[in-house]
Amino acid sequence: MAKQPILHCSFCGRSRDEVKILIAGQDGHICENCVEHAEEIIAQELGQPADSKPGSTTAGKLTVRKPIEIKKFLDEYVIGQDDAKKILAVAVYNHYKRLNQKVDNDVEIEKSNIIMVGETGTGKTLLAKSIARMLNVPFAIVDATVFTEAGYVGEDVGSEVLVPPQGGRKHPEQKLVKINTQNILFICGGAFDGIDKIIARRVNTNAIGFNVNKELQDYQHNHLLQFINSVDLKNFGLIPELLGRLPVVTYLNPLDAHVLRNILTEPKNSLIKQFVKLFEIEGIHLTFEPAVYDFMVNKALEYKLGARGLRSICESILTDAMFELPSQKVKNFEVTLEYADRKFNLSKLSMLKVA
């Protein structure tokens, strides 16, 4: 039997599983969210208030959870990083209040775009994804490294930007699409490798040294990012024109063994729960020796892979099992420390060199 194609909304791109209703047309489909947005746009163009809809709008106003509720939602998916969660929760809540602001009001509230600074694998992307999931809005990731002087794809025209329809770099005679970014909240993030030394010079704290107590040195290094500000990012190399459009700066702490251990098992969508579910679909009950969790955490720290590296480590350990067990009549499978160590050492991941 031919595999049926996965249906998507022709406007926002969400799949059938990501929406409640998908209405079919002659040449495409539209989801309930895009219908509501279209209704709001039509109401704005006609100067009419949008109808009140439970759970979406109230008297033409967008509804969003309170900052404390937003943080609680993020706590279900992201371990730690409380400071970043609070700043994101407040920024999102204020952004929606700004969207609900009356047009004829004397005071116009400007949006507060955010830039997050943290090492690879500390949760920058996951935080942004979780916010998008909660708000049920499209989520797009753009690699800022392509925006070099020679290949910059947009021209700033007030609150509008001209971009290629398919993204990427511009080329001669290419048609550009005008997008109004006035009501788009931008959340930027980066590792900014080496910025700790810039912060250290400013706050008179040594980032490295031969005569520094190792425990004190580690503490200072792991907490330097809490002192970051726009001046440090400017000294790192970000242009003032960009920094001026990113007024909110927050940080994500490096992950220690305790936090990585919790990330592995505690979140609602934790890595271990995902693999247990994968095996459960095959009718196999997957379990782990507690020591295996510590083994994976230690490898992530050893190779400086962060939380993102935990998945690579899990995959390297379980690939053979996922390849062989579906063809065998196995109901239970336990991952022991000896099995995990042997499979990891046989994988290409074990050949990584720490920088």
CSV table of C-alpha atoms in Angstrom, one decimal, residues 83-343:
chain,number,residue,atom,x,y,z
A,83,ASP,CA,17.1,33.7,35.2
A,84,ALA,CA,16.8,33.2,31.5
A,85,LYS,CA,13.3,31.7,31.9
A,86,LYS,CA,12.1,34.7,34.0
A,87,ILE,CA,13.4,37.2,31.4
A,88,LEU,CA,11.8,35.2,28.5
A,89,ALA,CA,8.5,35.0,30.4
A,90,VAL,CA,8.4,38.7,31.1
A,91,ALA,CA,9.4,39.6,27.5
A,92,VAL,CA,6.8,37.3,25.9
A,93,TYR,CA,4.0,38.6,28.3
A,94,ASN,CA,4.9,42.2,27.7
A,95,HIS,CA,5.1,41.6,23.9
A,96,TYR,CA,1.5,40.3,24.0
A,97,LYS,CA,0.4,43.2,26.1
A,98,ARG,CA,2.0,45.5,23.5
A,99,LEU,CA,0.1,43.8,20.7
A,100,ASN,CA,-3.2,44.4,22.6
A,101,GLN,CA,-2.4,48.1,23.1
A,102,LYS,CA,-4.9,50.4,21.6
A,103,VAL,CA,-3.7,52.1,18.5
A,104,ASP,CA,-5.0,55.6,19.6
A,105,ASN,CA,-3.0,55.5,22.8
A,106,ASP,CA,-0.5,58.3,23.3
A,107,VAL,CA,2.3,56.0,24.5
A,108,GLU,CA,3.6,53.5,22.0
A,109,ILE,CA,5.3,50.6,23.6
A,110,GLU,CA,8.4,49.3,21.7
A,111,LYS,CA,9.2,45.6,21.6
A,112,SER,CA,12.1,44.2,23.6
A,113,ASN,CA,14.0,41.7,21.4
A,114,ILE,CA,16.2,39.3,23.4
A,115,ILE,CA,19.8,38.0,23.0
A,116,MET,CA,20.8,34.9,25.0
A,117,VAL,CA,24.4,34.1,25.7
A,118,GLY,CA,25.5,30.6,26.7
A,119,GLU,CA,27.7,27.7,25.8
A,120,THR,CA,26.6,25.1,23.3
A,121,GLY,CA,24.0,22.7,24.7
A,122,THR,CA,22.9,24.9,27.6
A,123,GLY,CA,19.3,25.2,26.3
A,124,LYS,CA,19.0,28.3,24.2
A,125,THR,CA,17.2,26.7,21.3
A,126,LEU,CA,15.1,24.5,23.6
A,127,LEU,CA,13.9,27.6,25.5
A,128,ALA,CA,12.8,29.3,22.2
A,129,LYS,CA,11.2,26.1,20.9
A,130,SER,CA,9.3,25.6,24.2
A,131,ILE,CA,8.0,29.2,24.1
A,132,ALA,CA,6.8,28.7,20.5
A,133,ARG,CA,5.1,25.4,21.6
A,134,MET,CA,3.3,27.1,24.4
A,135,LEU,CA,2.1,30.0,22.2
A,136,ASN,CA,1.3,27.7,19.3
A,137,VAL,CA,3.1,30.0,16.9
A,138,PRO,CA,5.5,29.1,14.0
A,139,PHE,CA,9.2,28.6,15.1
A,140,ALA,CA,12.0,29.4,12.7
A,141,ILE,CA,15.8,29.2,13.2
A,142,VAL,CA,18.1,31.4,11.2
A,143,ASP,CA,21.9,31.0,11.2
A,144,ALA,CA,23.2,34.6,11.6
A,145,THR,CA,26.6,33.6,10.3
A,146,VAL,CA,25.3,33.9,6.8
A,147,PHE,CA,24.6,37.6,7.3
A,148,THR,CA,28.1,38.8,6.3
A,149,GLU,CA,28.7,42.2,4.8
A,150,ALA,CA,29.0,40.6,1.3
A,151,GLY,CA,25.9,38.4,1.6
A,152,TYR,CA,23.5,40.3,3.8
A,153,VAL,CA,20.0,39.6,2.5
A,154,GLY,CA,17.9,42.4,3.9
A,155,GLU,CA,17.6,46.2,3.8
A,156,ASP,CA,16.3,48.0,6.9
A,157,VAL,CA,13.3,50.1,5.9
A,158,GLY,CA,11.9,51.3,9.2
A,159,SER,CA,10.1,48.3,10.8
A,160,GLU,CA,10.1,46.4,7.5
A,161,VAL,CA,12.7,44.1,6.0
A,162,LEU,CA,13.2,42.9,2.4
A,163,VAL,CA,14.1,39.2,2.3
A,164,PRO,CA,14.3,36.5,-0.5
A,165,PRO,CA,11.2,34.3,-0.7
A,166,GLN,CA,13.3,31.1,0.0
A,167,GLY,CA,15.8,32.7,2.3
A,168,GLY,CA,19.6,32.5,1.8
A,169,ARG,CA,21.9,35.1,0.1
A,170,LYS,CA,20.7,37.7,-2.3
A,171,HIS,CA,21.7,37.8,-6.0
A,172,PRO,CA,21.1,40.2,-8.9
A,173,GLU,CA,17.5,40.6,-10.1
A,174,GLN,CA,16.2,38.5,-7.3
A,175,LYS,CA,12.6,39.3,-6.2
A,176,LEU,CA,12.3,40.2,-2.5
A,177,VAL,CA,9.3,39.9,-0.2
A,178,LYS,CA,8.5,42.8,2.2
A,179,ILE,CA,7.9,41.6,5.8
A,180,ASN,CA,6.7,43.9,8.5
A,181,THR,CA,8.6,43.0,11.7
A,182,GLN,CA,6.9,45.5,14.0
A,183,ASN,CA,5.0,42.8,15.8
A,184,ILE,CA,7.6,40.0,15.6
A,185,LEU,CA,9.6,39.3,18.8
A,186,PHE,CA,13.1,38.2,17.9
A,187,ILE,CA,15.0,35.8,20.3
A,188,CYS,CA,18.7,35.6,19.4
A,189,GLY,CA,21.2,33.3,20.9
A,190,GLY,CA,24.9,32.4,20.6
A,191,ALA,CA,27.8,30.7,22.4
A,192,PHE,CA,30.2,33.7,21.9
A,193,ASP,CA,33.2,31.5,22.6
A,194,GLY,CA,35.8,33.5,24.6
A,195,ILE,CA,33.4,36.3,25.8
A,196,ASP,CA,34.1,35.2,29.4
A,197,LYS,CA,37.6,36.7,29.1
A,198,ILE,CA,36.1,40.0,28.0
A,199,ILE,CA,33.8,40.0,31.0
A,200,ALA,CA,36.7,39.0,33.3
A,201,ARG,CA,38.7,42.0,32.2
A,202,ARG,CA,35.8,44.3,32.8
A,203,VAL,CA,35.0,43.0,36.3
A,204,ASN,CA,38.7,42.5,37.2
A,205,THR,CA,38.3,38.7,37.5
A,206,ASN,CA,40.9,36.3,36.0
A,207,ALA,CA,39.4,33.9,33.5
A,208,ILE,CA,42.6,31.8,33.5
A,209,GLY,CA,45.8,31.7,35.6
A,210,PHE,CA,48.4,29.4,36.9
A,211,ASN,CA,48.3,30.4,40.5
A,212,VAL,CA,44.5,30.5,40.9
A,213,ASN,CA,42.8,28.0,43.1
A,214,LYS,CA,41.2,25.4,40.8
A,215,GLU,CA,37.9,25.3,42.7
A,216,LEU,CA,37.7,29.1,42.8
A,217,GLN,CA,38.7,29.4,39.1
A,218,ASP,CA,35.9,27.0,38.1
A,219,TYR,CA,33.4,28.9,40.2
A,220,GLN,CA,34.4,32.2,38.6
A,221,HIS,CA,34.4,30.8,35.1
A,222,ASN,CA,31.0,29.2,35.5
A,223,HIS,CA,29.4,32.4,36.9
A,224,LEU,CA,31.1,35.1,34.7
A,225,LEU,CA,28.2,35.2,32.3
A,226,GLN,CA,25.8,36.6,34.9
A,227,PHE,CA,27.8,39.9,34.6
A,228,ILE,CA,27.4,40.2,30.8
A,229,ASN,CA,26.0,43.3,29.2
A,230,SER,CA,25.8,45.0,25.8
A,231,VAL,CA,29.3,46.5,26.2
A,232,ASP,CA,30.8,43.0,26.3
A,233,LEU,CA,29.0,41.9,23.2
A,234,LYS,CA,30.1,45.1,21.4
A,235,ASN,CA,33.7,44.4,22.4
A,236,PHE,CA,33.3,40.8,21.2
A,237,GLY,CA,32.4,42.2,17.7
A,238,LEU,CA,28.7,42.7,17.4
A,239,ILE,CA,27.9,46.0,15.7
A,240,PRO,CA,26.1,48.7,17.6
A,241,GLU,CA,23.3,48.8,15.0
A,242,LEU,CA,22.4,45.2,15.9
A,243,LEU,CA,22.9,45.6,19.6
A,244,GLY,CA,20.6,48.6,19.6
A,245,ARG,CA,17.8,46.3,18.4
A,246,LEU,CA,18.5,43.7,21.1
A,247,PRO,CA,17.9,45.6,24.3
A,248,VAL,CA,17.4,42.6,26.6
A,249,VAL,CA,20.5,40.5,27.3
A,250,THR,CA,20.3,37.3,29.3
A,251,TYR,CA,22.6,34.4,30.0
A,252,LEU,CA,22.5,30.6,30.4
A,253,ASN,CA,24.8,29.0,32.9
A,254,PRO,CA,27.1,26.1,31.9
A,255,LEU,CA,25.6,22.7,32.8
A,256,ASP,CA,27.2,20.7,35.6
A,257,ALA,CA,26.9,17.0,36.2
A,258,HIS,CA,23.9,17.3,38.5
A,259,VAL,CA,21.9,19.4,36.0
A,260,LEU,CA,22.8,17.1,33.1
A,261,ARG,CA,21.7,14.1,35.1
A,262,ASN,CA,18.3,15.8,35.7
A,263,ILE,CA,18.0,16.8,32.0
A,264,LEU,CA,18.5,13.2,31.1
A,265,THR,CA,15.5,11.9,33.1
A,266,GLU,CA,13.3,14.6,34.6
A,267,PRO,CA,11.8,16.9,31.9
A,268,LYS,CA,8.4,16.1,30.4
A,269,ASN,CA,10.1,15.3,27.1
A,270,SER,CA,13.3,13.9,28.5
A,271,LEU,CA,15.8,11.9,26.4
A,272,ILE,CA,15.4,8.7,28.4
A,273,LYS,CA,11.6,8.9,28.2
A,274,GLN,CA,11.9,9.4,24.4
A,275,PHE,CA,14.0,6.2,24.0
A,276,VAL,CA,11.7,4.2,26.4
A,277,LYS,CA,8.8,5.3,24.2
A,278,LEU,CA,10.6,4.2,21.0
A,279,PHE,CA,11.2,0.8,22.4
A,280,GLU,CA,7.7,0.6,23.8
A,281,ILE,CA,6.3,1.0,20.3
A,282,GLU,CA,8.2,-2.2,19.4
A,283,GLY,CA,6.7,-3.9,22.5
A,284,ILE,CA,10.0,-3.8,24.3
A,285,HIS,CA,10.3,-2.6,27.9
A,286,LEU,CA,13.6,-0.6,28.1
A,287,THR,CA,15.4,0.0,31.4
A,288,PHE,CA,18.7,1.4,32.4
A,289,GLU,CA,21.1,0.7,35.3
A,290,PRO,CA,21.4,4.0,37.3
A,291,ALA,CA,25.1,3.9,36.7
A,292,VAL,CA,24.5,4.3,33.0
A,293,TYR,CA,23.0,7.7,33.5
A,294,ASP,CA,26.2,8.9,35.3
A,295,PHE,CA,28.3,7.3,32.5
A,296,MET,CA,26.5,9.3,29.8
A,297,VAL,CA,26.7,12.5,31.9
A,298,ASN,CA,30.4,12.1,32.4
A,299,LYS,CA,31.0,11.5,28.7
A,300,ALA,CA,29.0,14.7,27.8
A,301,LEU,CA,31.2,16.7,30.3
A,302,GLU,CA,34.4,15.0,29.1
A,303,TYR,CA,33.8,15.8,25.5
A,304,LYS,CA,32.2,19.2,26.2
A,305,LEU,CA,29.0,18.3,24.4
A,306,GLY,CA,26.5,19.8,26.8
A,307,ALA,CA,22.9,18.7,26.9
A,308,ARG,CA,22.7,18.4,23.1
A,309,GLY,CA,25.5,15.8,23.2
A,310,LEU,CA,23.5,13.5,25.5
A,311,ARG,CA,21.3,12.4,22.5
A,312,SER,CA,24.4,11.6,20.5
A,313,ILE,CA,25.7,9.5,23.4
A,314,CYS,CA,22.4,7.7,23.8
A,315,GLU,CA,22.2,7.0,20.0
A,316,SER,CA,25.8,5.6,20.0
A,317,ILE,CA,24.9,3.2,22.9
A,318,LEU,CA,21.5,2.1,21.6
A,319,THR,CA,21.9,2.0,17.8
A,320,ASP,CA,22.8,-1.7,17.7
A,321,ALA,CA,19.8,-2.5,20.0
A,322,MET,CA,17.5,-0.5,17.9
A,323,PHE,CA,18.8,-2.3,14.8
A,324,GLU,CA,18.7,-5.9,16.1
A,325,LEU,CA,15.8,-6.1,18.6
A,326,PRO,CA,12.9,-5.4,16.3
A,327,SER,CA,13.7,-8.7,14.5
A,328,GLN,CA,13.9,-10.6,17.7
A,329,LYS,CA,11.2,-11.8,20.2
A,330,VAL,CA,12.5,-9.7,23.1
A,331,LYS,CA,10.1,-8.2,25.6
A,332,ASN,CA,12.6,-6.7,28.1
A,333,PHE,CA,16.0,-5.0,27.5
A,334,GLU,CA,18.2,-3.5,30.2
A,335,VAL,CA,21.2,-1.3,29.4
A,336,THR,CA,24.0,-2.1,31.8
A,337,LEU,CA,27.1,-0.1,32.5
A,338,GLU,CA,29.2,-2.7,30.8
A,339,TYR,CA,27.0,-2.7,27.7
A,340,ALA,CA,27.0,1.1,27.6
A,341,ASP,CA,30.8,1.4,28.0
A,342,ARG,CA,31.4,-1.2,25.3
A,343,LYS,CA,29.0,0.2,22.7
